Short mmCIF file of C-alpha atoms in Angstrom, two decimals:
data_model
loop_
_atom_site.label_atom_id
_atom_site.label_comp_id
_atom_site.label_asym_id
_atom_site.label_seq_id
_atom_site.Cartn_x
_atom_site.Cartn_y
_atom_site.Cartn_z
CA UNK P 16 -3.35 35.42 -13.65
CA UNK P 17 -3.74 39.39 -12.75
CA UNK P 18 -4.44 40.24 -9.52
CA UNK P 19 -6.01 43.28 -8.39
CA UNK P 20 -3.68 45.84 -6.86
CA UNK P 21 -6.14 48.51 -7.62
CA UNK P 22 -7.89 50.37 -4.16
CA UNK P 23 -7.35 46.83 -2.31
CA UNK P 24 -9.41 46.22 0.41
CA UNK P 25 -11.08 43.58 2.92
CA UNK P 26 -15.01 43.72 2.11
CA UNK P 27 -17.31 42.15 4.91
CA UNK P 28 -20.96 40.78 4.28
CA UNK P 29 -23.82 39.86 6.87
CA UNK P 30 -23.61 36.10 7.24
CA UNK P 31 -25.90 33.99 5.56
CA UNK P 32 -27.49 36.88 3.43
CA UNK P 33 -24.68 38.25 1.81
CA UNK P 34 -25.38 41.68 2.31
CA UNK P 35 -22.59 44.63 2.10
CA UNK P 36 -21.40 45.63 5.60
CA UNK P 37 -17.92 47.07 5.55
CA UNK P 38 -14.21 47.70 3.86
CA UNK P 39 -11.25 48.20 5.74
CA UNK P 40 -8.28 50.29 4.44
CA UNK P 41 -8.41 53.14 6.30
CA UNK P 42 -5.28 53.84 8.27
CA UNK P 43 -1.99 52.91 7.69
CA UNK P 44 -1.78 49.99 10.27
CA UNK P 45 -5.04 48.57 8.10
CA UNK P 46 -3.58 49.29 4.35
CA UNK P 47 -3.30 46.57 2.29
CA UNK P 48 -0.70 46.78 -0.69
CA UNK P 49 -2.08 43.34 -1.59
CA UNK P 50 -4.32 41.12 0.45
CA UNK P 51 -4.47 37.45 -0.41
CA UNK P 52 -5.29 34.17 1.31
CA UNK P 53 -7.24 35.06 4.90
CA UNK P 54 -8.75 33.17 7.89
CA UNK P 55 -11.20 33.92 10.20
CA UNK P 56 -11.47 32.31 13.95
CA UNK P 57 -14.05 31.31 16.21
CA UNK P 58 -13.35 34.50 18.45
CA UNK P 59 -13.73 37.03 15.54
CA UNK P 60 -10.10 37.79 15.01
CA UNK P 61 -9.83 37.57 11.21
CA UNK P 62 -5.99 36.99 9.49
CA UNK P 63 -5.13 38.37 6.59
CA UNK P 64 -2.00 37.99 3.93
CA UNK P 65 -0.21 41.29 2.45
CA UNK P 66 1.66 39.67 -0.20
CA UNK P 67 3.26 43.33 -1.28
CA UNK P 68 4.17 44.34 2.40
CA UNK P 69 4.90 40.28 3.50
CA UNK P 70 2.87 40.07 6.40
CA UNK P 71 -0.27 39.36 7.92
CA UNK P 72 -2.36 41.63 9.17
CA UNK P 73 -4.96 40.81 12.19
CA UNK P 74 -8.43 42.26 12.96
CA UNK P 75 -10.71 42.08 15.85
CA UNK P 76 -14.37 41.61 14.94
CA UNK P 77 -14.94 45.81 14.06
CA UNK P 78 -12.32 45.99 11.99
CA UNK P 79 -9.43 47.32 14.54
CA UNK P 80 -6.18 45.87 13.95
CA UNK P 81 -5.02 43.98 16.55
CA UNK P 82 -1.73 42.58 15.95
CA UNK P 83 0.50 41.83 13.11
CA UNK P 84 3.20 39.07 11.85
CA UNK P 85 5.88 41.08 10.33
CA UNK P 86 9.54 40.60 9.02
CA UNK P 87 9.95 36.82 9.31
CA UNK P 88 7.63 35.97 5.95
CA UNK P 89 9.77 35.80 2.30
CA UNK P 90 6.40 35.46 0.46
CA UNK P 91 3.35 34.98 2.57
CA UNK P 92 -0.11 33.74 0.27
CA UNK P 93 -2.37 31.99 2.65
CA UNK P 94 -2.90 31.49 6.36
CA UNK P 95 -4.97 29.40 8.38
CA UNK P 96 -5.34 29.20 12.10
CA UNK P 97 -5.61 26.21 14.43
CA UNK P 98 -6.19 25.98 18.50
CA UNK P 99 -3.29 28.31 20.16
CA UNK P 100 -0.73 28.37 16.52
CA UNK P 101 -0.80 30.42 13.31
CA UNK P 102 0.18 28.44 10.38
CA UNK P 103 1.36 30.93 7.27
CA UNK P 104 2.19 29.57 3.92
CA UNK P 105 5.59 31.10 2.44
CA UNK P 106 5.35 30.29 -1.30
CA UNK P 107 9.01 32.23 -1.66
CA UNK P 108 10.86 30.13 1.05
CA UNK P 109 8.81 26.93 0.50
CA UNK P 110 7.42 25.82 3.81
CA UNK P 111 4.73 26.82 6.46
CA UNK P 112 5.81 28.96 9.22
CA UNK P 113 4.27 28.24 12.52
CA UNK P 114 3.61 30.73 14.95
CA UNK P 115 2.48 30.60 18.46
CA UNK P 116 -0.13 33.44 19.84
CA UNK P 117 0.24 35.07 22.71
CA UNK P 118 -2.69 37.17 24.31
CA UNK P 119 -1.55 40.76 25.77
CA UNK P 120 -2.89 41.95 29.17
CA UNK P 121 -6.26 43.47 27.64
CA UNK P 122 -6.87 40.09 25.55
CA UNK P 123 -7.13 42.45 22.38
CA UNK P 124 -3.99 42.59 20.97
CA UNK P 125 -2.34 39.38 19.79
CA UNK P 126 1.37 38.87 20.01
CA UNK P 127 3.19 36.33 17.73
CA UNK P 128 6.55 34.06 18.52
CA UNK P 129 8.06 31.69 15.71
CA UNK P 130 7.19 27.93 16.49
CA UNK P 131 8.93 26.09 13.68
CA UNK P 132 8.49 25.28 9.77
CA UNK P 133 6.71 22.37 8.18
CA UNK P 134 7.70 21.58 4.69
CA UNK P 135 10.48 22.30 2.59
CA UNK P 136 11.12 23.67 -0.90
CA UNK P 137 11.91 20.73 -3.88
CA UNK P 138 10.32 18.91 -6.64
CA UNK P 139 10.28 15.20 -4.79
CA UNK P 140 7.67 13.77 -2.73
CA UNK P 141 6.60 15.75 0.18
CA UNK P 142 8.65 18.63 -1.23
CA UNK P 143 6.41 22.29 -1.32
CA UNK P 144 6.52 22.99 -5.40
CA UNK P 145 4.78 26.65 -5.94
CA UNK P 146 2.54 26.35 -2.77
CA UNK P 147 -0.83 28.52 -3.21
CA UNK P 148 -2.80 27.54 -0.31
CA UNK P 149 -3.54 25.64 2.89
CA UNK P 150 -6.21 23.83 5.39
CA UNK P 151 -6.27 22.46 8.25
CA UNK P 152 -9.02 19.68 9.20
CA UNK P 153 -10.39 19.49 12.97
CA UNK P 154 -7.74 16.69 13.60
CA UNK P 155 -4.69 18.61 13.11
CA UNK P 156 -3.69 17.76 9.50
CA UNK P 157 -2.40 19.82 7.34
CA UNK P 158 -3.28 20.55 3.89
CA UNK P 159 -1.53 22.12 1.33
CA UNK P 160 -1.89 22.93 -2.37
CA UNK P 161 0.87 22.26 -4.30
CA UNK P 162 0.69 24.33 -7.70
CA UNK P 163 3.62 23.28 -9.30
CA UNK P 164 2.98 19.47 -9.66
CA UNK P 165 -1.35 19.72 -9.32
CA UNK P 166 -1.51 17.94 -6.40
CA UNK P 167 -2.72 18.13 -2.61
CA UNK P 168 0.23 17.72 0.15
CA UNK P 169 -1.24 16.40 3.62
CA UNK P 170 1.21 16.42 6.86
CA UNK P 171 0.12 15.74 10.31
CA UNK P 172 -0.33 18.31 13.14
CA UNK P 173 3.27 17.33 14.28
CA UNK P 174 4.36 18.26 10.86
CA UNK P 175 5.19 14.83 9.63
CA UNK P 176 5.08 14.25 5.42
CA UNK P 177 1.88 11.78 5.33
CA UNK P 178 1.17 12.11 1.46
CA UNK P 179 -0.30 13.35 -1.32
CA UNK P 180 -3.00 13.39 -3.20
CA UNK P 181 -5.45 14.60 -6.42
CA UNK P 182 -2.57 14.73 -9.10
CA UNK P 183 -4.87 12.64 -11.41
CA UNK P 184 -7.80 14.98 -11.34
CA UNK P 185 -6.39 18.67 -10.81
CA UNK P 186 -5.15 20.81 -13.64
CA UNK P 187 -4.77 23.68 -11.95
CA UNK P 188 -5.48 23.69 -8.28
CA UNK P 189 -5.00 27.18 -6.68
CA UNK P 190 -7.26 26.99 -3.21
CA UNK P 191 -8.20 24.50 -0.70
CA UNK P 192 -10.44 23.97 2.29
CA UNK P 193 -11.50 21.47 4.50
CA UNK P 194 -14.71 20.33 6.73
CA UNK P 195 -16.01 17.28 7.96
CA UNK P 196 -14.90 14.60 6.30
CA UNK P 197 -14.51 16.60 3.06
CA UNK P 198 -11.74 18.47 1.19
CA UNK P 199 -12.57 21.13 -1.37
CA UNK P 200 -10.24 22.55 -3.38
CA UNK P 201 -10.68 25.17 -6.87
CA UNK P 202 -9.46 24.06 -10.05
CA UNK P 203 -8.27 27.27 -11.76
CA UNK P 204 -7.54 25.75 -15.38
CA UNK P 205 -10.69 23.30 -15.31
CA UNK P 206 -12.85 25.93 -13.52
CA UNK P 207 -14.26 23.57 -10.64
CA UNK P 208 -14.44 22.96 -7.23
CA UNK P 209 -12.89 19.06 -6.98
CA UNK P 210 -14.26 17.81 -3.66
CA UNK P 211 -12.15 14.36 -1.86
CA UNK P 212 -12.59 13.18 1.30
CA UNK P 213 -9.80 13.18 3.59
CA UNK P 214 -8.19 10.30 2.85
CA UNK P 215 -7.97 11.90 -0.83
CA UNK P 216 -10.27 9.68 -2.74
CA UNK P 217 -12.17 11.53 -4.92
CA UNK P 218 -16.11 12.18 -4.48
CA UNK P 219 -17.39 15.16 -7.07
CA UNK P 220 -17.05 17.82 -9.34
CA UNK P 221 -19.11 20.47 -9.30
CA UNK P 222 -19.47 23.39 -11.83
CA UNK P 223 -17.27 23.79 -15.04
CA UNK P 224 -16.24 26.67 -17.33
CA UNK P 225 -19.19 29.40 -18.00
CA UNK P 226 -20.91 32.33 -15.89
CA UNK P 227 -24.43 30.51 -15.07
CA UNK P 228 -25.20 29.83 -11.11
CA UNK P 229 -23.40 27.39 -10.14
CA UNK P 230 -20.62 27.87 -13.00
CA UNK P 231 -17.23 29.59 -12.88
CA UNK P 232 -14.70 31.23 -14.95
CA UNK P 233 -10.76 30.57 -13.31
CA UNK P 234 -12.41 30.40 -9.33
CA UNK P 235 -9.49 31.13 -7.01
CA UNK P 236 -10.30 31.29 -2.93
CA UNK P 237 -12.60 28.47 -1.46
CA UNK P 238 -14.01 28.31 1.81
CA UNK P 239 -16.53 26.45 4.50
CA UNK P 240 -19.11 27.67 7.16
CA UNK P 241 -20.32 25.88 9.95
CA UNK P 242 -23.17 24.84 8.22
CA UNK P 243 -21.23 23.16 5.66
CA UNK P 244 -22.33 25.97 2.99
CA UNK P 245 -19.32 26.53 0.47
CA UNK P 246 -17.95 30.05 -0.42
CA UNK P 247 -16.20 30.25 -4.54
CA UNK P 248 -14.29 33.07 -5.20
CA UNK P 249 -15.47 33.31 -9.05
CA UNK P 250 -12.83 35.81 -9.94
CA UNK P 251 -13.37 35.92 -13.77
CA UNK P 252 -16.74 36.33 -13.37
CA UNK P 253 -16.30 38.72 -10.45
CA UNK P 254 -18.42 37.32 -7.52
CA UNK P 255 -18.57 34.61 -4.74
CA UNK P 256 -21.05 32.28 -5.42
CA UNK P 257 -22.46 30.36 -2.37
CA UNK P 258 -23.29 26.37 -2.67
CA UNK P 259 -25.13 23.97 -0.50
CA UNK P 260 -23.02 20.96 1.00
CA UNK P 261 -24.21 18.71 -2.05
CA UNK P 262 -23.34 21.58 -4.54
CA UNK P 263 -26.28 23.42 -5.81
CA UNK P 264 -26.20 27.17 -6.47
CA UNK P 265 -27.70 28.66 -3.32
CA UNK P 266 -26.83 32.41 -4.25
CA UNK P 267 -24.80 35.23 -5.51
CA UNK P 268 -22.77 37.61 -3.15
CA UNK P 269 -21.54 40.62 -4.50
CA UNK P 270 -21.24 44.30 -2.71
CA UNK P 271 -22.98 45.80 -5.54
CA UNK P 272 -26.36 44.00 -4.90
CA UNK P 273 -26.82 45.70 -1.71
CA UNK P 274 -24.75 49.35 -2.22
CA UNK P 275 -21.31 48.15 -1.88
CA UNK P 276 -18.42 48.68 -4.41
CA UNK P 277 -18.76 46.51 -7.23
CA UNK P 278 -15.40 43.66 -7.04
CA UNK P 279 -12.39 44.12 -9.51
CA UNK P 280 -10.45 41.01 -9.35
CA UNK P 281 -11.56 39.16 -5.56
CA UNK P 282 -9.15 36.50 -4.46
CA UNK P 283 -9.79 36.10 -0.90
CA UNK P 284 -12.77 34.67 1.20
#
């Protein structure tokens, strides 16, 4: 699908409200050429993937960059970030690179140092097949969507090919995310959010093709907040909707309801 490589920036929100707060693109350490998957930690620090410029770019909690993983990545679309490691999903050289973070003196600035791979490219079992996106549940596992043959990849925190799941019920999987004992992950061709739980049994379906609440047209990023509230990148329809833990429309963020920029083609939450 088209992606946005129009004026791309990072747009922040108040939490829980949804109200405009920021965009960062100001400098040249900041510029995006074309942001994609991101993750935000527990200390603030929010990761973000340049596909154009194949890196990610790291942000304290105003917006200052502080630190960046450059010239290893082939392809970078998605990153997630788990205890002390950086975990950044290479669609072009089919695996996950793992990276280890290192703290400088002042404890702003993050440092990076290659850890290993998980995954390798291939169309058998276990093999990455047009990777799009990844999780990580509060065990260790890894999760990772697997475009190419509609299904869900799981490995375990040492790495370790565990198995797969979802190829009966996705179409056209494109994001994932993970919390509790629930895995959510956006159907792009069905336009749904197809919920498992970790063992990849499936549980739900929520929403379907059409621009009501609670409805999307091709939704592309997914994510979770500690509350268990879920976060849909509706791209076609050009906003994040916002559902409870069971699935019912809770609300409608978009910078233009509170005197942001109106969204051209989001992709990222």
């Amino acid at each position: 699908p088209p992606r946005s490589t129009l004026f791309p920036y990072t747009t922040l929100f108040r939490s829980g409200r949804g109200q405009y707060q920021d965009s960062w693109n100001d400098d040249s350490r900041s510029r995006f050429g074309d942001p994609a998957g991101a993750d935000l930690t527990d200390d603030g620090y929010l990761f973000v993937v340049d596909r154009q410029y194949r890196n990610v770019k790291v942000f304290d909690e105003r917006g200052n960059v502080a630190g960046a993983i450059t010239g290893k990545l082939a392809g970078p679309v998605d990153v997630a970030v788990y205890d002390e490691y950086v975990y950044v999903l290479d669609a072009r050289a089919g695996h996950i690179a793992v990276f280890e973070i290192y703290r400088s003196l002042s404890g702003k600035e993050l440092q990076f140092k290659p850890y290993g791979y998980i995954g390798e490219p291939g169309d058998g079992p276990g093999k990455l097949d047009e990777p799009s996106s990844l999780a990580i549940d509060s065990a260790g596992y890894i999760y990772a969507v697997n475009e190419g043959k509609s299904e869900i990849l799981k490995f375990s925190d040492e790495g370790e090919y565990v198995g797969s799941f979802g190829a009966e019920e996705l179409v056209g999987p494109r994001a994932i995310a993970v919390y509790g004992e629930h895995v959510y992950v956006t159907d792009f061709e069905r336009h749904t959010v197809e919920v498992f739980d970790r063992a990849g049994e499936h549980q739900a379906t929520w929403g379907g093709p059409g621009d009501a609440p609670g409805y999307f047209e091709e939704p592309t990023d997914i994510d979770v907040d500690n509350d268990g509230n879920v976060y849909v990148i509706d791209a076609g329809n050009q906003r994040v909707q916002k559902l409870s833990p069971q699935g019912e429309h809770v609300a409608t963020v978009s910078p233009a309801n509170s005197g942001g920029p109106s969204f051209f083609r989001p992709i990222g939450v």
